[in-house]
GROMACS .gro file of C-alpha atoms in nm:
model
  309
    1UNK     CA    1   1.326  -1.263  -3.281
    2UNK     CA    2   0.997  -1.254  -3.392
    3UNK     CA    3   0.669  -1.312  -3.227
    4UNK     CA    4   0.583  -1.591  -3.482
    5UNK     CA    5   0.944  -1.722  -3.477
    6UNK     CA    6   0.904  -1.737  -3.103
    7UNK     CA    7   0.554  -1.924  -3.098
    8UNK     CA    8   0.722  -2.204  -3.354
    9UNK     CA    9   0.976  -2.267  -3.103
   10UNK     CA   10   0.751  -2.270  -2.842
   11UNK     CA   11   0.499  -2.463  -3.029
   12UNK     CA   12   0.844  -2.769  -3.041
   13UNK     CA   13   0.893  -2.725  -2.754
   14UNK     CA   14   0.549  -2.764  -2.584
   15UNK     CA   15   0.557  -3.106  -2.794
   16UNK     CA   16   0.877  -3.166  -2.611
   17UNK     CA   17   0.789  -3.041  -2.284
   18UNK     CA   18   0.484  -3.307  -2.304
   19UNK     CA   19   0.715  -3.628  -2.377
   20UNK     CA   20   0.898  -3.524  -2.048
   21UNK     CA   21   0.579  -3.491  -1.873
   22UNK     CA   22   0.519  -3.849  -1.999
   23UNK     CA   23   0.872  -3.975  -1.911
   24UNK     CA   24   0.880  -3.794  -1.600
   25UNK     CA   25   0.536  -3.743  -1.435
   26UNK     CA   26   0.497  -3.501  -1.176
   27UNK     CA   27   0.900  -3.347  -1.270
   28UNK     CA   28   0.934  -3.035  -1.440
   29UNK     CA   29   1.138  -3.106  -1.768
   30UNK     CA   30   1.384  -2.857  -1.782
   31UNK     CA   31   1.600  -3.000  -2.084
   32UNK     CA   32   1.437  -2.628  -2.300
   33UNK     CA   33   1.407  -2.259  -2.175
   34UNK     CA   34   1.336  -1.999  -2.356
   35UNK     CA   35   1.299  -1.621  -2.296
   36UNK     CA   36   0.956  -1.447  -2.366
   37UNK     CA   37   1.072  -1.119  -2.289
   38UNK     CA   38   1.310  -0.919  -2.109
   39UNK     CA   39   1.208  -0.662  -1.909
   40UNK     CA   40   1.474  -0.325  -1.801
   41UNK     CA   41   1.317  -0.171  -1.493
   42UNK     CA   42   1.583   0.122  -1.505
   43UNK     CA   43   1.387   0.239  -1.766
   44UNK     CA   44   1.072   0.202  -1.755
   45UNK     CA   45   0.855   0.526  -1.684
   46UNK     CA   46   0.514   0.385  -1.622
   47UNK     CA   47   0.351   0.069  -1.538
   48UNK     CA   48  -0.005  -0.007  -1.494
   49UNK     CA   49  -0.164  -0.256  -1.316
   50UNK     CA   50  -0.543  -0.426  -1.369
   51UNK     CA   51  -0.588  -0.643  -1.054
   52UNK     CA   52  -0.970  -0.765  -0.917
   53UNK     CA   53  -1.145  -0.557  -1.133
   54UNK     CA   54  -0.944  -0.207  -1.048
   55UNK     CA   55  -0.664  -0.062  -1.220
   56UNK     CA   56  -0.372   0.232  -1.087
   57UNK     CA   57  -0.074   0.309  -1.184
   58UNK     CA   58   0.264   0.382  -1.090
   59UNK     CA   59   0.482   0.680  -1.265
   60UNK     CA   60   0.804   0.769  -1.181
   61UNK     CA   61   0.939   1.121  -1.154
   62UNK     CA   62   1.160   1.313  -1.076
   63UNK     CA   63   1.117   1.295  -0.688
   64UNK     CA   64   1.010   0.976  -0.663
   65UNK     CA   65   0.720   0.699  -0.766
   66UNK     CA   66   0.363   0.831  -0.790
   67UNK     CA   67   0.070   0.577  -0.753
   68UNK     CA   68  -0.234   0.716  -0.906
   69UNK     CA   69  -0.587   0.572  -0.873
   70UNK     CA   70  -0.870   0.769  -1.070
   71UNK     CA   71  -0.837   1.114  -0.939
   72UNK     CA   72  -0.615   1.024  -0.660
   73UNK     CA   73  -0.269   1.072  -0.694
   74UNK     CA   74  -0.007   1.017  -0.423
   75UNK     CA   75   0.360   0.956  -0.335
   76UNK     CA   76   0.412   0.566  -0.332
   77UNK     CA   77   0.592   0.362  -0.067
   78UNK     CA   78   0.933   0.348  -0.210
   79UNK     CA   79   1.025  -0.016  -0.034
   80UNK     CA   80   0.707  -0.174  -0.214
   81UNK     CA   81   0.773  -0.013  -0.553
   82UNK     CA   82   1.139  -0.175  -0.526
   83UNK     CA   83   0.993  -0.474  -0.450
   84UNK     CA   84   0.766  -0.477  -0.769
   85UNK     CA   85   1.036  -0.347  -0.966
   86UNK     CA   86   1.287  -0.658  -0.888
   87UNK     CA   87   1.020  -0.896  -0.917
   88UNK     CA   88   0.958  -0.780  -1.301
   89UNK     CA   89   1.304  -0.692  -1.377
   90UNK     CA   90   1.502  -0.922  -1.628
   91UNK     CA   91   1.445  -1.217  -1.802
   92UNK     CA   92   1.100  -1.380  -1.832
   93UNK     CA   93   1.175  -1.761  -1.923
   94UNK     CA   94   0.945  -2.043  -2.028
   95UNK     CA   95   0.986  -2.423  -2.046
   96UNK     CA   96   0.734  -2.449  -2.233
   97UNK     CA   97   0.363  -2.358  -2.420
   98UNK     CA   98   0.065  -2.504  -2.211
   99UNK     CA   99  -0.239  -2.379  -2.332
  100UNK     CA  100  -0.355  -2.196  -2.718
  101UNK     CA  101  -0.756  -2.239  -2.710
  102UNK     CA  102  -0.928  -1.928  -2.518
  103UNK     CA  103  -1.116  -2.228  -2.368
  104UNK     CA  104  -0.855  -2.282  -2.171
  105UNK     CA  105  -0.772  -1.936  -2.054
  106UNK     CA  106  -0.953  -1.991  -1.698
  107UNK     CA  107  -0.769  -2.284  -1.611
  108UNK     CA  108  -0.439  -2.118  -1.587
  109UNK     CA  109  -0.628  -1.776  -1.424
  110UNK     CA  110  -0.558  -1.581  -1.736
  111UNK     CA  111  -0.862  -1.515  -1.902
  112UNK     CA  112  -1.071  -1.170  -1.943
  113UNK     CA  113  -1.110  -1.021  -1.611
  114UNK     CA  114  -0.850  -1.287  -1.445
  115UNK     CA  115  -0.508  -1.255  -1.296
  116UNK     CA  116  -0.324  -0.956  -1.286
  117UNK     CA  117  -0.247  -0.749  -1.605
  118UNK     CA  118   0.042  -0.582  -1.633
  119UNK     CA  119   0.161  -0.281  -1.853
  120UNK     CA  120   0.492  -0.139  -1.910
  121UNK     CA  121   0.577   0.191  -2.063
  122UNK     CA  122   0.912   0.392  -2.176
  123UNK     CA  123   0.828   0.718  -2.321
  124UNK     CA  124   0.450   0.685  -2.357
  125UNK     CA  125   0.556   0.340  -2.589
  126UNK     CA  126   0.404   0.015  -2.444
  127UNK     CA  127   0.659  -0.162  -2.445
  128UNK     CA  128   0.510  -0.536  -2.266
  129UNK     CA  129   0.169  -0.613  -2.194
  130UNK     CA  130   0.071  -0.941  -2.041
  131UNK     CA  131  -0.157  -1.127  -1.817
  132UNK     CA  132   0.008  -1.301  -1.496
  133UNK     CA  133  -0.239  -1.593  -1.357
  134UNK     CA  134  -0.166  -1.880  -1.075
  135UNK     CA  135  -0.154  -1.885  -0.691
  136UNK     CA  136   0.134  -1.740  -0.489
  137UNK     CA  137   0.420  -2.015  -0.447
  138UNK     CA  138   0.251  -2.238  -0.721
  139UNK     CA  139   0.365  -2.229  -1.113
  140UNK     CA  140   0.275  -1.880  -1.237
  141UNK     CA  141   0.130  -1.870  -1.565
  142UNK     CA  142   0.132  -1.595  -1.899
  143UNK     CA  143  -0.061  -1.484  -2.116
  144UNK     CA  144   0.066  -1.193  -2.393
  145UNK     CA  145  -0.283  -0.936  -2.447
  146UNK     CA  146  -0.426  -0.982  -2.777
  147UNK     CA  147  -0.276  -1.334  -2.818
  148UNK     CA  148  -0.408  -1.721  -2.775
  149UNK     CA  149  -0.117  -1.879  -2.630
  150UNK     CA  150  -0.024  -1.976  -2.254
  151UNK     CA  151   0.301  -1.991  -2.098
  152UNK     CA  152   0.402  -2.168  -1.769
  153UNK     CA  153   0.671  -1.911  -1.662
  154UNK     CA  154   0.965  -1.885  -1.381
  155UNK     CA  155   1.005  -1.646  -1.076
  156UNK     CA  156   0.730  -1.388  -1.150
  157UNK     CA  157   0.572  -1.356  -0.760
  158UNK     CA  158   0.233  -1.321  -0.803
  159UNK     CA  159   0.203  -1.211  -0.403
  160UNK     CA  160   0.434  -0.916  -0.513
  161UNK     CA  161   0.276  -0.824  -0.839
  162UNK     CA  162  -0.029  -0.834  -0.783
  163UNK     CA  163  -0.022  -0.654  -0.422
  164UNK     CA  164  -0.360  -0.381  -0.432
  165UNK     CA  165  -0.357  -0.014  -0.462
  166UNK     CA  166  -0.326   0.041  -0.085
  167UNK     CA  167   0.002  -0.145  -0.078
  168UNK     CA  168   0.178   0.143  -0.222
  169UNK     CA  169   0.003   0.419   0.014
  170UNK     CA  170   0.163   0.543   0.294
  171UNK     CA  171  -0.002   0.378   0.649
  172UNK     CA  172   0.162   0.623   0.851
  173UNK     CA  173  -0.005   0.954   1.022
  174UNK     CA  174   0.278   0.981   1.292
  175UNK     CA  175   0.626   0.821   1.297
  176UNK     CA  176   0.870   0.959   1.497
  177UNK     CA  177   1.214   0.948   1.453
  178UNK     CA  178   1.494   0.759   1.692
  179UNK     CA  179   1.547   0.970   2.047
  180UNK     CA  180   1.267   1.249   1.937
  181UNK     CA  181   1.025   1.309   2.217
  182UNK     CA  182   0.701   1.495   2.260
  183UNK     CA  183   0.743   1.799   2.508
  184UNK     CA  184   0.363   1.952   2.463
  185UNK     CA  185   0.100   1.831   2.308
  186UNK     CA  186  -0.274   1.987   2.256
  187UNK     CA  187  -0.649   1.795   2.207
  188UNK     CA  188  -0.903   2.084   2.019
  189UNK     CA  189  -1.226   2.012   2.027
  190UNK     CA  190  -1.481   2.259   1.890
  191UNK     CA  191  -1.559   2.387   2.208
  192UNK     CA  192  -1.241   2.342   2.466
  193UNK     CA  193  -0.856   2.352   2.425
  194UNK     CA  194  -0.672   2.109   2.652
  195UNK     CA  195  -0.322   2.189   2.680
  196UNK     CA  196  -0.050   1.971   2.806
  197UNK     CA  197   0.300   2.083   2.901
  198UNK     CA  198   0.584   1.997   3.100
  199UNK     CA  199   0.793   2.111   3.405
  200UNK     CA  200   1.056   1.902   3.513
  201UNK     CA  201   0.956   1.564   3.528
  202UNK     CA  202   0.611   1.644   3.544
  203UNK     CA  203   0.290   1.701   3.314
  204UNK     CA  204   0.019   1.948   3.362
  205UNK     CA  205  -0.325   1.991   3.170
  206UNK     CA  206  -0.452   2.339   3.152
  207UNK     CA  207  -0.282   2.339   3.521
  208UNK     CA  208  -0.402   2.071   3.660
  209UNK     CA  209  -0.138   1.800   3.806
  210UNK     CA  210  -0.172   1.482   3.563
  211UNK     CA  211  -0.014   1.136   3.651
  212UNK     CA  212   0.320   1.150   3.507
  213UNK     CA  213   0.379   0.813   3.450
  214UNK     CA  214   0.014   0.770   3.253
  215UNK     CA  215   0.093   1.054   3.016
  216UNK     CA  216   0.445   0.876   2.935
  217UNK     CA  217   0.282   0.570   2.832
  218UNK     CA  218   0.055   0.734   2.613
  219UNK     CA  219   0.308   0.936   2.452
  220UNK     CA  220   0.477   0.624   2.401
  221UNK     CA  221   0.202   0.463   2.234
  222UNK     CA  222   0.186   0.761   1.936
  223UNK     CA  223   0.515   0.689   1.894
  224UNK     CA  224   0.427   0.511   1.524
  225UNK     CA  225   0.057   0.581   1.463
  226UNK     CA  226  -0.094   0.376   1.136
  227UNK     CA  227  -0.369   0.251   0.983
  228UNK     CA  228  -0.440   0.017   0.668
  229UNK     CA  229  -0.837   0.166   0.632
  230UNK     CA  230  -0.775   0.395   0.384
  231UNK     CA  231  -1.141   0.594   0.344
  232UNK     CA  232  -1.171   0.638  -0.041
  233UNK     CA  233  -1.468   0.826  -0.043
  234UNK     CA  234  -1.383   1.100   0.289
  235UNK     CA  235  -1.229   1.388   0.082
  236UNK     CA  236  -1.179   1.791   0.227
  237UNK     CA  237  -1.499   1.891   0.112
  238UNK     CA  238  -1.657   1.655   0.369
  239UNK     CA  239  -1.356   1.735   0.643
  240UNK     CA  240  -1.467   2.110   0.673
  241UNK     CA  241  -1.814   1.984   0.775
  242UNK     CA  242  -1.719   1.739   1.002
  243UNK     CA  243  -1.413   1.873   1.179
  244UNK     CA  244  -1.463   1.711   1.530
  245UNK     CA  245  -1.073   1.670   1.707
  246UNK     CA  246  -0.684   1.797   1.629
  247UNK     CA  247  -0.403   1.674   1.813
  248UNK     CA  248  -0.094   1.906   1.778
  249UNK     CA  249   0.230   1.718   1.955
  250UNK     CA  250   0.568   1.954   1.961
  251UNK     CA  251   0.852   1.756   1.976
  252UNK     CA  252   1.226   1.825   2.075
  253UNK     CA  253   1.327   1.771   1.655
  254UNK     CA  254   1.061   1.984   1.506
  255UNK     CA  255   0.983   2.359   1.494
  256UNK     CA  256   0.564   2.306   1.333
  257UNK     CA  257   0.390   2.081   1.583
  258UNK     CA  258   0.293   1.764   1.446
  259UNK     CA  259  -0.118   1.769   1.328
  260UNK     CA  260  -0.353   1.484   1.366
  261UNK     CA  261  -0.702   1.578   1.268
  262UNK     CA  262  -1.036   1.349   1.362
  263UNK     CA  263  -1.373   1.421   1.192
  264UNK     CA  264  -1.689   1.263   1.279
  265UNK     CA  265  -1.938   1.138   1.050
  266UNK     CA  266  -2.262   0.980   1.283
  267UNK     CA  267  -2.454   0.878   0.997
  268UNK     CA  268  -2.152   0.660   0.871
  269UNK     CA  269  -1.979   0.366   0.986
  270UNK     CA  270  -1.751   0.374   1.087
  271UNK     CA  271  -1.803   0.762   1.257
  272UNK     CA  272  -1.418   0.866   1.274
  273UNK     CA  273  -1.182   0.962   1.040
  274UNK     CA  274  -0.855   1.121   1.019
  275UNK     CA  275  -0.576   1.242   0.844
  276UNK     CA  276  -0.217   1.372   0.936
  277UNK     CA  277  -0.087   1.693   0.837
  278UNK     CA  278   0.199   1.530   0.626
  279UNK     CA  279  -0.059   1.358   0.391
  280UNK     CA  280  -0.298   1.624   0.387
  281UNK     CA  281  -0.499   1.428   0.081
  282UNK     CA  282  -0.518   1.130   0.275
  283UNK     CA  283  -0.811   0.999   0.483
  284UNK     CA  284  -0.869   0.627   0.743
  285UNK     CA  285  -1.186   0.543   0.930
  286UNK     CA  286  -1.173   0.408   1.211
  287UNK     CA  287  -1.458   0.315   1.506
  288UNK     CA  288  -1.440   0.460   1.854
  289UNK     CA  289  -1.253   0.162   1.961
  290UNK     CA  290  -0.919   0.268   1.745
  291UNK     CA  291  -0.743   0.554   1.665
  292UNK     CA  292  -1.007   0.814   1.875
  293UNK     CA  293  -0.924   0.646   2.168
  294UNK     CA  294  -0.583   0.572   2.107
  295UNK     CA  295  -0.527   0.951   2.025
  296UNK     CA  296  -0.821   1.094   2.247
  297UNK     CA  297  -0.795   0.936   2.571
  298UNK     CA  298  -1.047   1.019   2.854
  299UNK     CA  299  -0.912   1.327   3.033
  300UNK     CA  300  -1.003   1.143   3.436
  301UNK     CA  301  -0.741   0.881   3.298
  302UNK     CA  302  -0.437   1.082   3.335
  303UNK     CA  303  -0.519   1.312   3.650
  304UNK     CA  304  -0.340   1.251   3.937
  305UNK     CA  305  -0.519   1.122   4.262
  306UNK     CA  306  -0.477   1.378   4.475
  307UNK     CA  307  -0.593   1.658   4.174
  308UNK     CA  308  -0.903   1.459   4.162
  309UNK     CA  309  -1.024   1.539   4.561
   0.00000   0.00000   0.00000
């Protein structure tokens, strides 16, 4: 069917979705559907996203999704892009044409600049491209680019389309897996090395006789270590100046020791940032109150009263 086919039809049956306004105010007349578009997810390649003013986009390859963001490109969270994926996948149905005058555009959130935008390539060939407007769990509204006409449309989730760029970055600088535990574990700092190790039931610290019970409850809190505070403009070339703290943990599942590294910025706020050594491209901030002294703890904290007399 035809684009101008399709608007004559929808043109009716706007007309006819306004008598059942009339006849039924505040009821959504459902006597006419029709389909917009359909939309296979299996095969799409590419899809691009224009959301607040920013755009990214997510390519899929061989290994998995990649989420790309100007010069940043990184693995996306697999569980999010499934979530996109099913909430674009099918059938994209319409009772009806509600808007054709660019006047009108704002109203429904789908104007230049508005709503989200989204893209969807095979092959390099663009296959949809539309404008999504609305608030989560209200009507959600579409607009085709390059055309006048407005469409009140069915189960397109706004709150899963139009999720940011840092939705589909991985939070994570530590997760550990069910049963693993930490058996040594190291703090650098530039000019001391405190190392932490095990005998029996008991932890040591370059030696010195720690409170057992302490260190288990802080190895228990680094059990999942994340962060949502993505730092977009920390990159390695500032790292290598700033290099402030690692944390190396060995655990019972690995041979390579886990890596946590903190920099320190003082002219920036917040001062801290870190990465992990699994996403070495990827950088959080964080203030003195959060991940430092989650990961950093004060050494006095974890000695043992008797080591301290």
């Amino acid at each position: 069917m035809s684009r101008k086919t399709l608007i004559f039809l929808l043109l009716t049956a706007g007309a006819l979705y306004g008598v059942g306004r009339l006849l039924w105010p505040g009821q959504r007349s459902n006597f006419f559907t029709t389909e917009l578009a359909q939309v296979d997810t299996a095969s799409l390649d590419r899809i691009v996203l224009h959301h607040s003013g920013s755009t990214f986009s997510l390519k899929r390859e061989q290994e998995g999704w990649i989420a790309s963001k100007g010069a940043m490109h990184l693995p996306a969270v697999q569980p999010v892009v499934n979530e996109l994926l099913g909430a674009l996948s099918g059938a994209i149905r319409t009772h009806g044409m509600v808007a054709q005058s660019p006047e009108a555009w704002a109203k429904y959130g789908v104007g230049e600049g508005q709503g989200v935008r989204v893209q969807l390539y095979k092959s390099k060939v663009l296959l949809e491209d539309f404008i999504l407007g609305g608030q989560p769990e209200t009507a959600t509204f579409l607009r085709f680019s390059g055309q006048r006409s407005v469409y009140e449309v069915e189960e397109l989730p706004l709150d899963r389309i139009g999720r940011d760029f840092a939705a589909y970055r991985n939070p994570d600088l530590l997760k550990l897996s069910e049963g693993e535990q930490i058996t040594s574990f190291e703090w650098q700092f530039p000019d001391t090395l405190y190392a932490f190790s095990k005998s029996g039931n008991n932890w040591f610290c370059n030696g010195l006789a720690l409170d057992s019970a302490k260190v288990l409850r802080y190895l228990s809190g680094l059990r999942h270590i994340s962060s949502k505070t993505f730092a977009h403009d920390f990159d390695e070339v500032e790292a290598g100046r700033y290099a402030f703290s690692t944390l190396n943990l060995m655990s019972n599942r690995t041979e390579e020791p886990y890596t946590i590294e903190c920099f320190r910025d003082t002219l920036r706020k917040p001062v801290y940032f870190f990465r992990s050594g699994n996403q070495a491209e990827v950088f959080f901030a964080e203030d003195s109150t959060g991940l430092y002294r989650r990961l950093f703890k004060n050494l006095t904290d974890l000695i043992t009263e008797p080591s301290r007399q």
